mmCIF file of C-alpha atoms and ligand atoms in Angstrom:
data_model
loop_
_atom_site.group_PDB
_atom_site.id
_atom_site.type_symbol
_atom_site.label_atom_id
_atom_site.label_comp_id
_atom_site.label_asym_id
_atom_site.label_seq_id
_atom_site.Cartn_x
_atom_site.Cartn_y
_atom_site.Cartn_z
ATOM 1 C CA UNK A 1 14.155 24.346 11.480
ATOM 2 C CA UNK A 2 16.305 21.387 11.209
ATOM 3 C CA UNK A 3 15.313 18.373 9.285
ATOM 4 C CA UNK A 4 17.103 15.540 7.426
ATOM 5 C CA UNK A 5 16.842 16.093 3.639
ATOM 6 C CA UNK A 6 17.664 13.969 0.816
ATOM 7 C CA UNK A 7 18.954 15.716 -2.326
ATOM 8 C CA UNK A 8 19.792 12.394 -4.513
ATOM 9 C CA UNK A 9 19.221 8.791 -3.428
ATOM 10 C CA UNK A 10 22.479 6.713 -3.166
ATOM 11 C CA UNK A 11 23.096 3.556 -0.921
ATOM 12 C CA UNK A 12 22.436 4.167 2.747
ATOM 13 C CA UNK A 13 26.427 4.065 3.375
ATOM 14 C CA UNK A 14 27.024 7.022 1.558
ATOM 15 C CA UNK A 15 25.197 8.896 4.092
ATOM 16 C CA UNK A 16 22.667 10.648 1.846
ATOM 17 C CA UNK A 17 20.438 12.121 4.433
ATOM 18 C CA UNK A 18 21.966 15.738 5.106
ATOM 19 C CA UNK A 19 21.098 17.487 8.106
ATOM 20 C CA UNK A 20 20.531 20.630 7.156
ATOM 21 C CA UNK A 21 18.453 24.067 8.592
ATOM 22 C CA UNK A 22 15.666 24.389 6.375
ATOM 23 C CA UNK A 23 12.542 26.996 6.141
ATOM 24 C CA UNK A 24 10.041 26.562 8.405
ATOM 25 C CA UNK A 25 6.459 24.713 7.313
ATOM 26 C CA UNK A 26 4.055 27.804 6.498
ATOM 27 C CA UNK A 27 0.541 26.769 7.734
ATOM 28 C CA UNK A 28 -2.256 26.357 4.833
ATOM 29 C CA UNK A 29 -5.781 25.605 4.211
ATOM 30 C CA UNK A 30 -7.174 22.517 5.537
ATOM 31 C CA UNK A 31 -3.825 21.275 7.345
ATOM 32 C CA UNK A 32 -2.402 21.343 10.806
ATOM 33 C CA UNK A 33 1.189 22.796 11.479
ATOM 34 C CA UNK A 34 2.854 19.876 13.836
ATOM 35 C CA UNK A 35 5.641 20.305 16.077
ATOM 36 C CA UNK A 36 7.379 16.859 15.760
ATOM 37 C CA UNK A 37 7.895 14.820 18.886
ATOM 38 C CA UNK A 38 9.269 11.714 17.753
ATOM 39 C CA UNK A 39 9.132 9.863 14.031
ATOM 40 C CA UNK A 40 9.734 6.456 13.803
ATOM 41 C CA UNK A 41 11.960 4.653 10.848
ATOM 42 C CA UNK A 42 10.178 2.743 8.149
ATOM 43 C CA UNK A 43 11.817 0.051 5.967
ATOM 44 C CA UNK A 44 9.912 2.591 3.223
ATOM 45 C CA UNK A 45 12.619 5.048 4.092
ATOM 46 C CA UNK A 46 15.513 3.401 3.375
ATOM 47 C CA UNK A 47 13.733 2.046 -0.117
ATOM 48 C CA UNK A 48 12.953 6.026 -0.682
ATOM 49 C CA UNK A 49 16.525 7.618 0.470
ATOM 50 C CA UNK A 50 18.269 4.418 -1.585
ATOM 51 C CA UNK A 51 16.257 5.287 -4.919
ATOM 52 C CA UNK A 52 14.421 1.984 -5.071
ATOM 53 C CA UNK A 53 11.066 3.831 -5.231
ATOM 54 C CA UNK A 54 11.858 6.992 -7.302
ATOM 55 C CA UNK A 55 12.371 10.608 -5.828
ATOM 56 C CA UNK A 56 9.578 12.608 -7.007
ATOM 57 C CA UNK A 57 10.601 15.984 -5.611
ATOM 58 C CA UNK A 58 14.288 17.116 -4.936
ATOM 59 C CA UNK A 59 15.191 17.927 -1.094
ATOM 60 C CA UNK A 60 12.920 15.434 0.554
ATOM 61 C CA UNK A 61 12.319 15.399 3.967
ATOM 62 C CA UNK A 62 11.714 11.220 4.691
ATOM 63 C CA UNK A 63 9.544 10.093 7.478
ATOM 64 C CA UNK A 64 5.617 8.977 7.678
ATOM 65 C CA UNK A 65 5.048 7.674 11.274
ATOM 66 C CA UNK A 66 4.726 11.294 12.948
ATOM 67 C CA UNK A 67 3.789 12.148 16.113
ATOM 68 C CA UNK A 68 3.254 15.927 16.241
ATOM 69 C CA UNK A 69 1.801 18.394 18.488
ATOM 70 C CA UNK A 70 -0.603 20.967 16.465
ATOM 71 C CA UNK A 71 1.112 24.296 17.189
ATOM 72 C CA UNK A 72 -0.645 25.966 13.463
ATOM 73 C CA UNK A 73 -4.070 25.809 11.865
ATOM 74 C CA UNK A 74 -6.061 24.624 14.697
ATOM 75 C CA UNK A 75 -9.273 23.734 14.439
ATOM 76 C CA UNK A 76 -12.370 23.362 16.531
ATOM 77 C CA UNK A 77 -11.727 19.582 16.331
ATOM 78 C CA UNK A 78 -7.852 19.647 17.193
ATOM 79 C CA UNK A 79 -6.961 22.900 19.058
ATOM 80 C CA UNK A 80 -3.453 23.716 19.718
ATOM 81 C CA UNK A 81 -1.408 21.538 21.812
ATOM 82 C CA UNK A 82 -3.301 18.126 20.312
ATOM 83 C CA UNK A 83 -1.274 15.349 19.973
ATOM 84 C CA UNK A 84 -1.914 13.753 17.281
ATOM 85 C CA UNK A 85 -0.263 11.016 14.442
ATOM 86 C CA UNK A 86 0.413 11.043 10.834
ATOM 87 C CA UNK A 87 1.132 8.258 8.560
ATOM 88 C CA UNK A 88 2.024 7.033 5.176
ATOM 89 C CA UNK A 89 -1.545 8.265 4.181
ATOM 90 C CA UNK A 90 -0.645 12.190 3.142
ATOM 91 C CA UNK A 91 -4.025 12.267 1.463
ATOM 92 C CA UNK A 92 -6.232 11.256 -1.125
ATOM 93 C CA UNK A 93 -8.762 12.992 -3.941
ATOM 94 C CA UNK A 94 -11.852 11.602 -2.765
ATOM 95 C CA UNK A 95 -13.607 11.299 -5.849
ATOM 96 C CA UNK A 96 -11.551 8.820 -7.885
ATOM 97 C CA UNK A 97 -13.743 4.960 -8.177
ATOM 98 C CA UNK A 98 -11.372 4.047 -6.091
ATOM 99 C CA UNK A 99 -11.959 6.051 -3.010
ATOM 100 C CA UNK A 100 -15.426 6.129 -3.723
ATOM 101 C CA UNK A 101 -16.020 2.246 -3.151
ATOM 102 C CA UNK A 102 -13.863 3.005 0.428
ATOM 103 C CA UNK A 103 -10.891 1.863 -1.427
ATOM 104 C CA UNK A 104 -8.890 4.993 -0.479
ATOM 105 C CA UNK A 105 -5.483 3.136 -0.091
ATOM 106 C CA UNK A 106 -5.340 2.695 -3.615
ATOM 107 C CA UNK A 107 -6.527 6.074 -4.873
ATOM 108 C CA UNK A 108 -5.259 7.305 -8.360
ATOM 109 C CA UNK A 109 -3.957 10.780 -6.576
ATOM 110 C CA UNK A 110 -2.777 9.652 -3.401
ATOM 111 C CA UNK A 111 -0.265 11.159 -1.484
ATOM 112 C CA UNK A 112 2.045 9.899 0.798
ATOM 113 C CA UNK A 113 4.214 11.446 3.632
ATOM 114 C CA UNK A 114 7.299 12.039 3.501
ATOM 115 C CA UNK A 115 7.903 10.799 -0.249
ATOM 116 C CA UNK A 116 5.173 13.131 -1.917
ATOM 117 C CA UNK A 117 4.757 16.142 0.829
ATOM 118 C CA UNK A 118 8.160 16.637 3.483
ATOM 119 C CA UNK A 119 7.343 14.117 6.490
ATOM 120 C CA UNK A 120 8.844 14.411 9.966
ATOM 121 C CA UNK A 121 12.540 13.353 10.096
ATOM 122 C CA UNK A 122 12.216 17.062 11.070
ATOM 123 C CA UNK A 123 11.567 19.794 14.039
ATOM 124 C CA UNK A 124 8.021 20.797 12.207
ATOM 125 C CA UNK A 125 5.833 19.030 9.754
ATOM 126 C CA UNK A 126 2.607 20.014 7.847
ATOM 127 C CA UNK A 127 -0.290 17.541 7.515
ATOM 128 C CA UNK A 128 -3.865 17.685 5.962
ATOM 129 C CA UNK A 129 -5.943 17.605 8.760
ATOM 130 C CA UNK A 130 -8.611 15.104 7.927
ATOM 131 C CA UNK A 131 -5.554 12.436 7.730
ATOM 132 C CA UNK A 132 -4.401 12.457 11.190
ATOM 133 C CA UNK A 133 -5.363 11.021 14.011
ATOM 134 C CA UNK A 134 -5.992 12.012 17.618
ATOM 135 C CA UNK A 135 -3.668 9.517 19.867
ATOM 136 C CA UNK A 136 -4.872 7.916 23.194
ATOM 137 C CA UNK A 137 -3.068 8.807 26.137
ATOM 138 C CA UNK A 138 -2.303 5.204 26.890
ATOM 139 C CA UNK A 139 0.196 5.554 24.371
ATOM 140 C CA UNK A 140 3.469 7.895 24.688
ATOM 141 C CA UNK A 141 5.054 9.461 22.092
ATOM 142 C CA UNK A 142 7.989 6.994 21.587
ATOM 143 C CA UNK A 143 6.016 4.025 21.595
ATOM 144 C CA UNK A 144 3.134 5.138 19.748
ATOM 145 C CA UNK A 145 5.304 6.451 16.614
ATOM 146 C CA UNK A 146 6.102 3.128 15.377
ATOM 147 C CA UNK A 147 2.311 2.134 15.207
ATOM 148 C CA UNK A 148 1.782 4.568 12.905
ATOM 149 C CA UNK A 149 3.305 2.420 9.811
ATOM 150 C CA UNK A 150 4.675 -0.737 11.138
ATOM 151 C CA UNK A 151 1.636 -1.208 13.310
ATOM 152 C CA UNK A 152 -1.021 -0.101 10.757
ATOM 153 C CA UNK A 153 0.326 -1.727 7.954
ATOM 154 C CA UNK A 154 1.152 -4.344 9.680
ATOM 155 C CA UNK A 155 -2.907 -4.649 11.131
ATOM 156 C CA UNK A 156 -4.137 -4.071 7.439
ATOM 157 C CA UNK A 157 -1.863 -7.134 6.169
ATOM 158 C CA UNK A 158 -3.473 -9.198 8.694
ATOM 159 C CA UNK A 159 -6.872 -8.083 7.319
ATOM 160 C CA UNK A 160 -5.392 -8.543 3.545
ATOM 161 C CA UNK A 161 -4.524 -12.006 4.766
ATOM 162 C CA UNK A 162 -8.255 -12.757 6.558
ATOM 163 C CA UNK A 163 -7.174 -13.884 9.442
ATOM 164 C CA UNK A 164 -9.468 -15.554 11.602
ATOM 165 C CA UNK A 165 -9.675 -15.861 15.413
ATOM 166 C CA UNK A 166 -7.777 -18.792 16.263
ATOM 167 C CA UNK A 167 -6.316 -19.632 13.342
ATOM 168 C CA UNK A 168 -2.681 -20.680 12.385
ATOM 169 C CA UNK A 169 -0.756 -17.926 11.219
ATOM 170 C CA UNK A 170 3.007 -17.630 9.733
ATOM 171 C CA UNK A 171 5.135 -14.295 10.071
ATOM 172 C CA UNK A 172 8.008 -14.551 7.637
ATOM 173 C CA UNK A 173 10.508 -11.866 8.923
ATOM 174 C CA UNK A 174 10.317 -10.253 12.504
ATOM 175 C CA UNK A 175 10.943 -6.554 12.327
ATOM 176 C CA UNK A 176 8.935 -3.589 13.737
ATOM 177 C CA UNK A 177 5.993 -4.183 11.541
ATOM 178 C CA UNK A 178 5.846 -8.577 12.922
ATOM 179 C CA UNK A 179 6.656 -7.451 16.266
ATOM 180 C CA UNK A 180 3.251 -5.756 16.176
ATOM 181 C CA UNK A 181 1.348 -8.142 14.455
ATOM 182 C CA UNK A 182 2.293 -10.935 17.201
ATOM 183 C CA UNK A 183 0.139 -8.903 19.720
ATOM 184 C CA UNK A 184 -2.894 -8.179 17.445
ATOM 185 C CA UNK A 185 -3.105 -12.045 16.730
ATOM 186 C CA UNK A 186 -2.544 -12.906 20.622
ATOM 187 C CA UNK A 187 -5.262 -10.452 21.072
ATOM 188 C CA UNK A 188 -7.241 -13.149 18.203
ATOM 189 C CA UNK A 189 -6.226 -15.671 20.124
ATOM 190 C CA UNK A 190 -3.961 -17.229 17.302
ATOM 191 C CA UNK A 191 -1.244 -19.478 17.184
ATOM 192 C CA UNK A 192 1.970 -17.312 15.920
ATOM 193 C CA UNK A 193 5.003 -19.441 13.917
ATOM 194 C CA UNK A 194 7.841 -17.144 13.170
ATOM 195 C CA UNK A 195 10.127 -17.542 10.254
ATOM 196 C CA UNK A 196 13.042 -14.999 10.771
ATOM 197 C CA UNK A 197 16.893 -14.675 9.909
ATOM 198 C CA UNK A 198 18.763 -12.992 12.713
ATOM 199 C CA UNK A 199 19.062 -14.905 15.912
ATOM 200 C CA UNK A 200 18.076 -12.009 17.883
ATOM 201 C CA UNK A 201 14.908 -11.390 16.176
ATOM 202 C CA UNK A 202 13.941 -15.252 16.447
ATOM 203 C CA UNK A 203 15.008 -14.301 20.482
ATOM 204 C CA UNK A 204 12.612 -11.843 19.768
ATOM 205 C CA UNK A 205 10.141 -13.815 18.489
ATOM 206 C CA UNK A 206 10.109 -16.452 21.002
ATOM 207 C CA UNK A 207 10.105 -14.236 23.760
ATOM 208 C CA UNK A 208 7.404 -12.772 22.509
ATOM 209 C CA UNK A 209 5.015 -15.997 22.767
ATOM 210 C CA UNK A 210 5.499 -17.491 18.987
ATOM 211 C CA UNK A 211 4.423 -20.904 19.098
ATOM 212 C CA UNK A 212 7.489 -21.482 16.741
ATOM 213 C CA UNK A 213 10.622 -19.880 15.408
ATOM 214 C CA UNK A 214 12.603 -20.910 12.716
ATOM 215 C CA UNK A 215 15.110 -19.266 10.002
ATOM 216 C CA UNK A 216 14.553 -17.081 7.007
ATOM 217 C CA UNK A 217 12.896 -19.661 4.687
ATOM 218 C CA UNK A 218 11.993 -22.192 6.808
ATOM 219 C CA UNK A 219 8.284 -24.224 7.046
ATOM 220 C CA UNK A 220 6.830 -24.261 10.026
ATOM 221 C CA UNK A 221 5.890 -27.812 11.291
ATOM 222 C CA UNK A 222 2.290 -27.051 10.670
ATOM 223 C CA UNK A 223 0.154 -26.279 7.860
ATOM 224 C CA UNK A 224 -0.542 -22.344 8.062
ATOM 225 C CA UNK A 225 -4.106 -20.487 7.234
ATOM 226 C CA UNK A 226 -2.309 -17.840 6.482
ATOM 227 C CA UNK A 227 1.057 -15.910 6.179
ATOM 228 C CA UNK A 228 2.839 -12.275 5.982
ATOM 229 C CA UNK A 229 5.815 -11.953 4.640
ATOM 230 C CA UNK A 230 7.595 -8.905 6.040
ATOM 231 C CA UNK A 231 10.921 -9.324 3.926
ATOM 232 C CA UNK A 232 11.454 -7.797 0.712
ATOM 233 C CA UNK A 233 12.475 -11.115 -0.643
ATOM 234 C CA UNK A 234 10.663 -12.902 -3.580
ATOM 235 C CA UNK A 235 12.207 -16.166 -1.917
ATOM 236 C CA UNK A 236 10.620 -15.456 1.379
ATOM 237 C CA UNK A 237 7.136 -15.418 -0.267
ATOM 238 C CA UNK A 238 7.811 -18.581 -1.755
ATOM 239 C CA UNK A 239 8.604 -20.393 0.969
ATOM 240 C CA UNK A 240 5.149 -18.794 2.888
ATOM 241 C CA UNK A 241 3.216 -20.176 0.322
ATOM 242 C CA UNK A 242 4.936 -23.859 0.674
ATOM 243 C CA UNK A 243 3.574 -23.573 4.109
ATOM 244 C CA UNK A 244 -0.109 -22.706 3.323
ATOM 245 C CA UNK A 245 -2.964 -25.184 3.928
ATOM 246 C CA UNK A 246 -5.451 -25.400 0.713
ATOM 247 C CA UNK A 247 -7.302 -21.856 0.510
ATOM 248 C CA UNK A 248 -4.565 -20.037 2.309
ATOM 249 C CA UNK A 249 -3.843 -16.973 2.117
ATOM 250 C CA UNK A 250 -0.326 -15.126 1.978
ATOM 251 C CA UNK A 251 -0.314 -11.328 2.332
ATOM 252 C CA UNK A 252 3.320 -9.718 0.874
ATOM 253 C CA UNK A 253 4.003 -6.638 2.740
ATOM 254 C CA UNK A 254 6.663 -5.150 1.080
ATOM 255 C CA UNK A 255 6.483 -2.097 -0.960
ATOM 256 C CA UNK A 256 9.145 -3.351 -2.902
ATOM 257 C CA UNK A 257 10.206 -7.384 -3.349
ATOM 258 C CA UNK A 258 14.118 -8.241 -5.029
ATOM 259 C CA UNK A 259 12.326 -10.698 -7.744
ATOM 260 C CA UNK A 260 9.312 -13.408 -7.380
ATOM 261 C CA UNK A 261 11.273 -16.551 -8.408
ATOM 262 C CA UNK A 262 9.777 -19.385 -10.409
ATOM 263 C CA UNK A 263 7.603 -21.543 -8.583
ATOM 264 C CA UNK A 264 5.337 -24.348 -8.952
ATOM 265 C CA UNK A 265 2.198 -23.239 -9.550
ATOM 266 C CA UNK A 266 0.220 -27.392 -9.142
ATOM 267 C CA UNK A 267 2.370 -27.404 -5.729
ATOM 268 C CA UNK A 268 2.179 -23.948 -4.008
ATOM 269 C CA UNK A 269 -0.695 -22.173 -5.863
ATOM 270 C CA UNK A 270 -3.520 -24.306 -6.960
ATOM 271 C CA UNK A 271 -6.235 -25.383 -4.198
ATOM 272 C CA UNK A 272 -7.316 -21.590 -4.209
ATOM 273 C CA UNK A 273 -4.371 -20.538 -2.137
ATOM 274 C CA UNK A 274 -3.902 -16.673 -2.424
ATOM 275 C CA UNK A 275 -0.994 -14.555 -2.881
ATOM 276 C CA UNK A 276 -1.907 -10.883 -2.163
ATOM 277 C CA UNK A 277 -0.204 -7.430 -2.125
ATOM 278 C CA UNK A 278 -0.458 -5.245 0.784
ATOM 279 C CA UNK A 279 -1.176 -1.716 -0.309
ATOM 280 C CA UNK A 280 -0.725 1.492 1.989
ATOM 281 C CA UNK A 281 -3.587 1.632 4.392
ATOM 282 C CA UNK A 282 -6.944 3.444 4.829
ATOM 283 C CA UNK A 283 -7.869 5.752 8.105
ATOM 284 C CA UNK A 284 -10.557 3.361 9.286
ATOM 285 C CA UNK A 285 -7.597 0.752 9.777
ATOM 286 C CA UNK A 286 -5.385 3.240 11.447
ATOM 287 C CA UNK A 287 -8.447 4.128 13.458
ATOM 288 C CA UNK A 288 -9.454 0.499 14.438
ATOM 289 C CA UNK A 289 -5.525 -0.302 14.832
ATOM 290 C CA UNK A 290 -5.107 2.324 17.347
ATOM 291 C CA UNK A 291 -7.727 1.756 19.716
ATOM 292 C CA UNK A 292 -6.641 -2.078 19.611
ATOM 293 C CA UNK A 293 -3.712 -1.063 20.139
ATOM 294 C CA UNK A 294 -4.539 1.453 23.463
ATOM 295 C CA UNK A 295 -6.891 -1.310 24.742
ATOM 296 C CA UNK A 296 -4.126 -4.505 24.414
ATOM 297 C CA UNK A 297 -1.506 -1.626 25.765
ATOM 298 C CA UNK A 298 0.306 -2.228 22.570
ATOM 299 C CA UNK A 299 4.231 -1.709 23.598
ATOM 300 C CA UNK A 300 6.606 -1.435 20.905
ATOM 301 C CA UNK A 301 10.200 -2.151 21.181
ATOM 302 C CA UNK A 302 12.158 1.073 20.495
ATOM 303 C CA UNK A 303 15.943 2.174 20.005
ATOM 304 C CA UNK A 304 15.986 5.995 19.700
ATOM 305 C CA UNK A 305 18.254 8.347 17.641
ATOM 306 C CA UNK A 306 18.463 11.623 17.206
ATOM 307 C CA UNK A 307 18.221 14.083 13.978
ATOM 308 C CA UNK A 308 21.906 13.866 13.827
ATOM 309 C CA UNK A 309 22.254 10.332 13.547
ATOM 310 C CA UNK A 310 19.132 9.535 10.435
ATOM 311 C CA UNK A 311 21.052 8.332 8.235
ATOM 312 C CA UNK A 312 22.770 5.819 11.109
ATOM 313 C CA UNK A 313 19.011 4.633 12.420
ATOM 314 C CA UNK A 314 18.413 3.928 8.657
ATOM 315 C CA UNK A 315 21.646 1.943 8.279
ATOM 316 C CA UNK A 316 20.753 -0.366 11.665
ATOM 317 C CA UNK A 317 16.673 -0.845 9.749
ATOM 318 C CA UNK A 318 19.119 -2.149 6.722
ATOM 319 C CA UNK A 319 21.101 -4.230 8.590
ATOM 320 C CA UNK A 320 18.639 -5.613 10.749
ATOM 321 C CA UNK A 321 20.922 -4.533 13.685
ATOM 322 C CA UNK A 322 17.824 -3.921 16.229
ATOM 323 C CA UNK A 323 15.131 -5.547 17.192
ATOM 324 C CA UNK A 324 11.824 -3.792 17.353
ATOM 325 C CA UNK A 325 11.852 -0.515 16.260
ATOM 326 C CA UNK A 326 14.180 2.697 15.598
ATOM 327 C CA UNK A 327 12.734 5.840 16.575
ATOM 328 C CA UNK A 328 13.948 9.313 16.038
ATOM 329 C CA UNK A 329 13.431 12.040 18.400
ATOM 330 C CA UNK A 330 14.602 15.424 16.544
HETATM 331 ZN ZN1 ZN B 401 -9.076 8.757 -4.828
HETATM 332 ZN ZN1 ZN B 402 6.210 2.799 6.470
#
């Protein structure tokens, strides 16, 4: 099959994704042989294929928001031809404390896709079976692949964060994972403010229904419940917390943040405000995320490349050169 692998991380310019013909996925025990139909592009990508998180096997295949077809190791609950999604989650143990107190996101031996087992910037993909999930036909195959990380994550920081129906709530950054979010918390009935660099994505933003959109680091005219940041800038969290009423919560989701500068801690922290990490996910938010997302009719924006061009669709996610989401369609 053809895939796009990634023998040593270097800076997304150097083009480190080959595209290569590989050996096809052998079915095994207890997971589903996928025929890819489209993967979408997660910032997580570019931190894997740059070497910011470190490569843990050699010839990677990048890529966690799958959406296969089962065409191997069908079972009674997804025959062949299922359509189904796959997402950061590769697996867990299921025994550690951890996933025993439903705490499976931050199991001691969890895999992810596409960093720990080959993920789908490929024709074919393998996935353990009791970590994907069946997707609603309300949602087609482009738009649904960027729910499967941006969206999910991006529903879990919300959670991470507590938000509240109706309450005031501060996106700091507006990339696939915000442009999701927005709709959940219209869905809540909250008011959106949008901190952003990139005059298209505060475009974005606005047209979108944020209540107010303003640059990179800015504070929103109103005191905030609570925040997300989306960039992976230490400066970015600072400023959400500036703009946090007292017991506010901000939720960081980044896998990976440039520093977390000085701050003052009687100013921005005290009052019980809260400064959380976002963590992978579980499959009861993926579950719950999708069927929000199939009843609100959850449309992502999408620009679509092909196999050929992954290490290009990475390059635009650096550069913040689209808005919405990249997609690729091998
Ligand atoms: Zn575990
Ligand atoms: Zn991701």
């Amino acid at each position: 099959m053809k895939a796009a692998v990634l023998t040593s991380p270097q800076a997304i310019t150097q083009h480190p994704l080959r595209i290569a013909d590989v050996a096809d996925p052998q079915p095994k025990p207890g997971h589903v042989l996928l025929r890819v139909r489209a993967c979408g592009v997660c910032r997580t990508d570019l931190h894997i294929v740059e070497g910011e998180l470190p490569p843990k096997h050699p010839n990677m295949i990048p890529g966690h928001q799958i959406v296969g077809e089962v065409t191997g190791g069908a079972t009674k609950d997804l025959p062949i031809g299922t359509r189904v999604g796959v997402s950061w989650l590769g697996g867990t143990d299921g025994t550690c404390p951890y996933c025993r107190r439903g705490e499976e996101n931050l199991c001691d031996a969890i895999s992810f896709t596409g960093y720990d087992v080959p993920g789908g910037y490929a024709q074919y993909a393998l996935a353990r079976a009791e970590f994907v999930y069946r997707l609603p036909d309300a949602l087609d195959d482009l738009h649904a692949a960027p729910l499967l990380c941006a969206g999910i994550i991006g529903f879990r920081s919300l959670r991470v964060a507590g938000v509240q129906q109706g309450e005031r709530v501060g996106l700091f950054g507006f990339g696939a994972s915000a442009h999701l979010a927005i709709a959940v918390l219209h869905a809540w009935k909250c008011d959106v403010y949008v901190s952003t660099r990139g005059e298209s994505h505060r475009e974005l933003a606005t047209s979108l229904g944020a209540k107010w959109v303003g640059g990179e680091t800015d504070q929103p005219p109103v005191e905030l419940d609570r925040a997300v940041t989306f960039a992976p800038s230490g400066d970015v969290v600072v400023a959400a917390l500036a703009s946090l009423r007292k017991g506010g919560v901000v939720a960081i989701n980044a896998i990976h943040l440039d520093r977390i500068p000085q701050f003052d801690y009687d100013k921005l922290l005290w009052g019980e405000r809260q400064l959380r990490s976002v963590a992978n996910m579980t499959r009861e938010d993926a579950r719950d995320f999708l069927a929000l997302a199939a009843r609100i009719a959850l449309k992502p924006r999408v620009t679509v490349f092909s196999l050929d061009q992954a290490n290009e669709a990475l390059i635009a996610v650096k550069n913040d050169a689209i808005d919405g989401a990249a997609v690729i369609v091998p």
